[in-house]
PDB file of C-alpha atoms in Angstrom:
ATOM      1  CA  THR O  18      17.928  -1.920  17.863  1.00  0.00           C
ATOM      2  CA  LEU O  19      14.220  -2.482  17.312  1.00  0.00           C
ATOM      3  CA  LEU O  20      14.775  -4.319  14.047  1.00  0.00           C
ATOM      4  CA  GLY O  21      17.489  -6.445  15.591  1.00  0.00           C
ATOM      5  CA  GLN O  22      15.145  -7.542  18.366  1.00  0.00           C
ATOM      6  CA  ILE O  23      12.403  -8.435  15.890  1.00  0.00           C
ATOM      7  CA  LEU O  24      14.743 -10.427  13.609  1.00  0.00           C
ATOM      8  CA  LYS O  25      16.528 -12.198  16.463  1.00  0.00           C
ATOM      9  CA  ASP O  26      16.135 -16.064  16.437  1.00  0.00           C
ATOM     10  CA  PRO O  27      13.763 -16.955  19.354  1.00  0.00           C
ATOM     11  CA  ASN O  28      15.235 -20.460  19.475  1.00  0.00           C
ATOM     12  CA  GLY O  29      18.895 -19.277  19.528  1.00  0.00           C
ATOM     13  CA  PRO O  30      21.064 -19.194  22.694  1.00  0.00           C
ATOM     14  CA  THR O  31      20.302 -16.565  25.288  1.00  0.00           C
ATOM     15  CA  PRO O  32      23.227 -14.400  26.436  1.00  0.00           C
ATOM     16  CA  SER O  33      24.436 -14.674  29.986  1.00  0.00           C
ATOM     17  CA  ALA O  34      23.669 -11.915  32.505  1.00  0.00           C
ATOM     18  CA  SER O  35      27.307 -10.578  32.353  1.00  0.00           C
ATOM     19  CA  THR O  36      27.085 -10.318  28.528  1.00  0.00           C
ATOM     20  CA  VAL O  37      23.814  -8.476  28.737  1.00  0.00           C
ATOM     21  CA  GLU O  38      25.236  -5.971  31.220  1.00  0.00           C
ATOM     22  CA  THR O  39      28.296  -5.365  29.057  1.00  0.00           C
ATOM     23  CA  LEU O  40      26.172  -4.771  25.998  1.00  0.00           C
ATOM     24  CA  ASN O  41      23.907  -2.433  27.902  1.00  0.00           C
ATOM     25  CA  LYS O  42      26.732  -0.385  29.215  1.00  0.00           C
ATOM     26  CA  GLY O  43      28.058   0.257  25.683  1.00  0.00           C
ATOM     27  CA  THR O  44      24.604   1.218  24.317  1.00  0.00           C
ATOM     28  CA  GLN O  45      23.002   3.206  27.077  1.00  0.00           C
ATOM     29  CA  THR O  46      20.633   5.653  25.511  1.00  0.00           C
ATOM     30  CA  ASN O  47      17.481   7.425  26.599  1.00  0.00           C
ATOM     31  CA  ASP O  48      14.684   5.067  25.490  1.00  0.00           C
ATOM     32  CA  GLU O  49      12.289   7.953  25.050  1.00  0.00           C
ATOM     33  CA  SER O  50      14.577   9.643  22.510  1.00  0.00           C
ATOM     34  CA  SER O  51      15.425   6.467  20.614  1.00  0.00           C
ATOM     35  CA  THR O  52      11.794   5.291  20.139  1.00  0.00           C
ATOM     36  CA  PRO O  53       9.637   7.774  18.245  1.00  0.00           C
ATOM     37  CA  PHE O  54       6.068   8.562  19.357  1.00  0.00           C
ATOM     38  CA  TRP O  55       3.669   6.931  16.964  1.00  0.00           C
ATOM     39  CA  ASP O  56       0.485   9.062  16.972  1.00  0.00           C
ATOM     40  CA  THR O  57      -2.830   8.264  15.373  1.00  0.00           C
ATOM     41  CA  TYR O  58      -3.068   8.709  11.624  1.00  0.00           C
ATOM     42  CA  ASP O  59      -4.338  11.995  10.289  1.00  0.00           C
ATOM     43  CA  THR O  60      -4.964  12.705   6.598  1.00  0.00           C
ATOM     44  CA  ILE O  61      -3.234  16.064   6.676  1.00  0.00           C
ATOM     45  CA  ASN O  62       0.300  15.177   7.743  1.00  0.00           C
ATOM     46  CA  GLN O  63       0.091  11.461   6.738  1.00  0.00           C
ATOM     47  CA  LEU O  64       2.688  10.393   9.271  1.00  0.00           C
ATOM     48  CA  TYR O  65       3.895   6.811   9.285  1.00  0.00           C
ATOM     49  CA  LEU O  66       6.532   4.880  11.243  1.00  0.00           C
ATOM     50  CA  GLU O  67       9.388   3.685   9.170  1.00  0.00           C
ATOM     51  CA  LEU O  68      11.065   0.653  10.791  1.00  0.00           C
ATOM     52  CA  GLY O  69      14.764   0.223  10.312  1.00  0.00           C
ATOM     53  CA  ASN O  70      17.915   0.307  12.389  1.00  0.00           C
ATOM     54  CA  ARG O  71      16.710   3.650  13.753  1.00  0.00           C
ATOM     55  CA  PRO O  72      12.916   3.853  13.670  1.00  0.00           C
ATOM     56  CA  GLU O  73      11.671   7.298  12.706  1.00  0.00           C
ATOM     57  CA  MET O  74       8.487   9.089  11.810  1.00  0.00           C
ATOM     58  CA  ARG O  75       8.130  10.123   8.179  1.00  0.00           C
ATOM     59  CA  ASN O  76       5.307  11.721   6.208  1.00  0.00           C
ATOM     60  CA  HIS O  77       3.495  11.146   2.932  1.00  0.00           C
ATOM     61  CA  TYR O  78       4.380   7.491   2.184  1.00  0.00           C
ATOM     62  CA  ARG O  79       5.463   7.371  -1.508  1.00  0.00           C
ATOM     63  CA  GLY O  80       3.447  10.505  -2.201  1.00  0.00           C
ATOM     64  CA  HIS O  81       3.995  10.743  -5.898  1.00  0.00           C
ATOM     65  CA  LYS O  82       3.391   7.078  -6.607  1.00  0.00           C
ATOM     66  CA  MET O  83       0.269   7.031  -4.463  1.00  0.00           C
ATOM     67  CA  SER O  84      -1.018  10.184  -6.133  1.00  0.00           C
ATOM     68  CA  LEU O  85      -0.623   8.547  -9.551  1.00  0.00           C
ATOM     69  CA  TRP O  86      -2.840   5.591  -8.488  1.00  0.00           C
ATOM     70  CA  LEU O  87      -5.309   7.476  -6.366  1.00  0.00           C
ATOM     71  CA  ASN O  88      -5.884  10.522  -8.491  1.00  0.00           C
ATOM     72  CA  LEU O  89      -4.477  10.543 -12.047  1.00  0.00           C
ATOM     73  CA  ILE O  90      -5.407   7.056 -13.211  1.00  0.00           C
ATOM     74  CA  PRO O  91      -8.972   7.202 -11.968  1.00  0.00           C
ATOM     75  CA  GLN O  92      -9.403  10.579 -13.677  1.00  0.00           C
ATOM     76  CA  LEU O  93      -8.063   9.139 -16.981  1.00  0.00           C
ATOM     77  CA  HIS O  94     -10.202   6.049 -16.769  1.00  0.00           C
ATOM     78  CA  ARG O  95     -13.483   7.842 -15.867  1.00  0.00           C
ATOM     79  CA  PRO O  96     -16.020   7.687 -18.714  1.00  0.00           C
ATOM     80  CA  SER O  97     -17.858  10.834 -19.510  1.00  0.00           C
ATOM     81  CA  GLU O  98     -21.149  11.431 -21.234  1.00  0.00           C
ATOM     82  CA  GLY O  99     -20.853  11.661 -24.989  1.00  0.00           C
ATOM     83  CA  ASP O 100     -17.260  10.395 -24.877  1.00  0.00           C
ATOM     84  CA  ASP O 101     -16.545   8.464 -28.063  1.00  0.00           C
ATOM     85  CA  THR O 102     -13.484   6.631 -26.747  1.00  0.00           C
ATOM     86  CA  SER O 103     -13.327   3.307 -28.383  1.00  0.00           C
ATOM     87  CA  MET O 104     -13.817   0.219 -26.126  1.00  0.00           C
ATOM     88  CA  ARG O 105     -10.665  -1.109 -27.904  1.00  0.00           C
ATOM     89  CA  HIS O 106      -8.827   1.210 -25.476  1.00  0.00           C
ATOM     90  CA  HIS O 107      -9.565  -1.220 -22.623  1.00  0.00           C
ATOM     91  CA  HIS O 108      -8.365  -4.335 -24.422  1.00  0.00           C
ATOM     92  CA  PHE O 109      -4.890  -5.824 -24.654  1.00  0.00           C
ATOM     93  CA  GLN O 110      -3.073  -5.626 -27.927  1.00  0.00           C
ATOM     94  CA  GLU O 111      -2.328  -9.363 -27.884  1.00  0.00           C
ATOM     95  CA  GLU O 112      -5.540 -11.203 -28.650  1.00  0.00           C
ATOM     96  CA  GLY O 113      -4.358 -14.803 -28.809  1.00  0.00           C
ATOM     97  CA  ASP O 114      -5.703 -17.302 -26.274  1.00  0.00           C
ATOM     98  CA  GLN O 115      -2.190 -18.126 -25.184  1.00  0.00           C
ATOM     99  CA  TYR O 116      -2.056 -14.731 -23.443  1.00  0.00           C
ATOM    100  CA  TYR O 117      -4.922 -15.548 -21.118  1.00  0.00           C
ATOM    101  CA  ASP O 118      -5.535 -18.105 -18.337  1.00  0.00           C
ATOM    102  CA  GLY O 119      -8.773 -19.933 -18.071  1.00  0.00           C
ATOM    103  CA  SER O 120     -11.868 -19.485 -20.174  1.00  0.00           C
ATOM    104  CA  VAL O 121     -11.809 -16.347 -22.318  1.00  0.00           C
ATOM    105  CA  ARG O 122     -14.972 -14.364 -22.992  1.00  0.00           C
ATOM    106  CA  GLU O 123     -15.690 -12.967 -26.431  1.00  0.00           C
ATOM    107  CA  GLN O 124     -14.474  -9.368 -26.721  1.00  0.00           C
ATOM    108  CA  SER O 125     -17.020  -6.694 -27.630  1.00  0.00           C
ATOM    109  CA  LEU O 126     -16.136  -3.270 -29.076  1.00  0.00           C
ATOM    110  CA  GLN O 127     -19.483  -1.882 -27.991  1.00  0.00           C
ATOM    111  CA  ARG O 128     -19.932   0.143 -24.841  1.00  0.00           C
ATOM    112  CA  PRO O 129     -21.830  -1.630 -22.091  1.00  0.00           C
ATOM    113  CA  HIS O 130     -25.376  -0.356 -21.579  1.00  0.00           C
ATOM    114  CA  LEU O 131     -25.809   1.495 -18.292  1.00  0.00           C
ATOM    115  CA  VAL O 132     -28.987   0.471 -16.547  1.00  0.00           C
ATOM    116  CA  HIS O 133     -30.262   3.135 -14.131  1.00  0.00           C
ATOM    117  CA  VAL O 134     -32.278   1.407 -11.418  1.00  0.00           C
ATOM    118  CA  ILE O 135     -34.457   3.552  -9.109  1.00  0.00           C
ATOM    119  CA  ALA O 136     -35.061   1.742  -5.907  1.00  0.00           C
ATOM    120  CA  PRO O 137     -38.654   1.897  -4.596  1.00  0.00           C
ATOM    121  CA  PRO O 138     -39.026   3.922  -1.317  1.00  0.00           C
ATOM    122  CA  PRO O 139     -38.835   1.808   1.830  1.00  0.00           C
ATOM    123  CA  SER O 140     -42.262   0.864   3.103  1.00  0.00           C
TER     124      SER O 140
END
C-alpha cells in the first residue's frame, strides 16, 4: 500500500527477489484503479486526497468545522458602526498576571480610535 511504502524503514533489510515476486503475485492489481487521480484544486468541489491504506479522493475537508472558522466567527467578531459592544467582550475573565506569559499591557475598556489615512496620489 502507499502508506506502507511511505512508513517503511529505509535502513531496514531489503527483501530478496523471490520474496518480492511472491508478494507481487498475491497482490496483483491494476495500478491505475488503486491510485486515484489527484486533479488540481478547485473551489467548487474542494477535492482532496486522503492518504490511508487505500488512498481515495474526498471532498469538502471538514466542511462544518472550516465553515465555523471561515464564516461564522469572523461575522460575529466584525465590529459595526454604532455598535455599543463593550471592549470587555474581548478580554479574558481571569485578570491575574499568573494567567499571562511575558510582559502584560494595561487593559483598556475603551474602543481603539480608528485612524483613516488617505494616501496621496502617486506622483
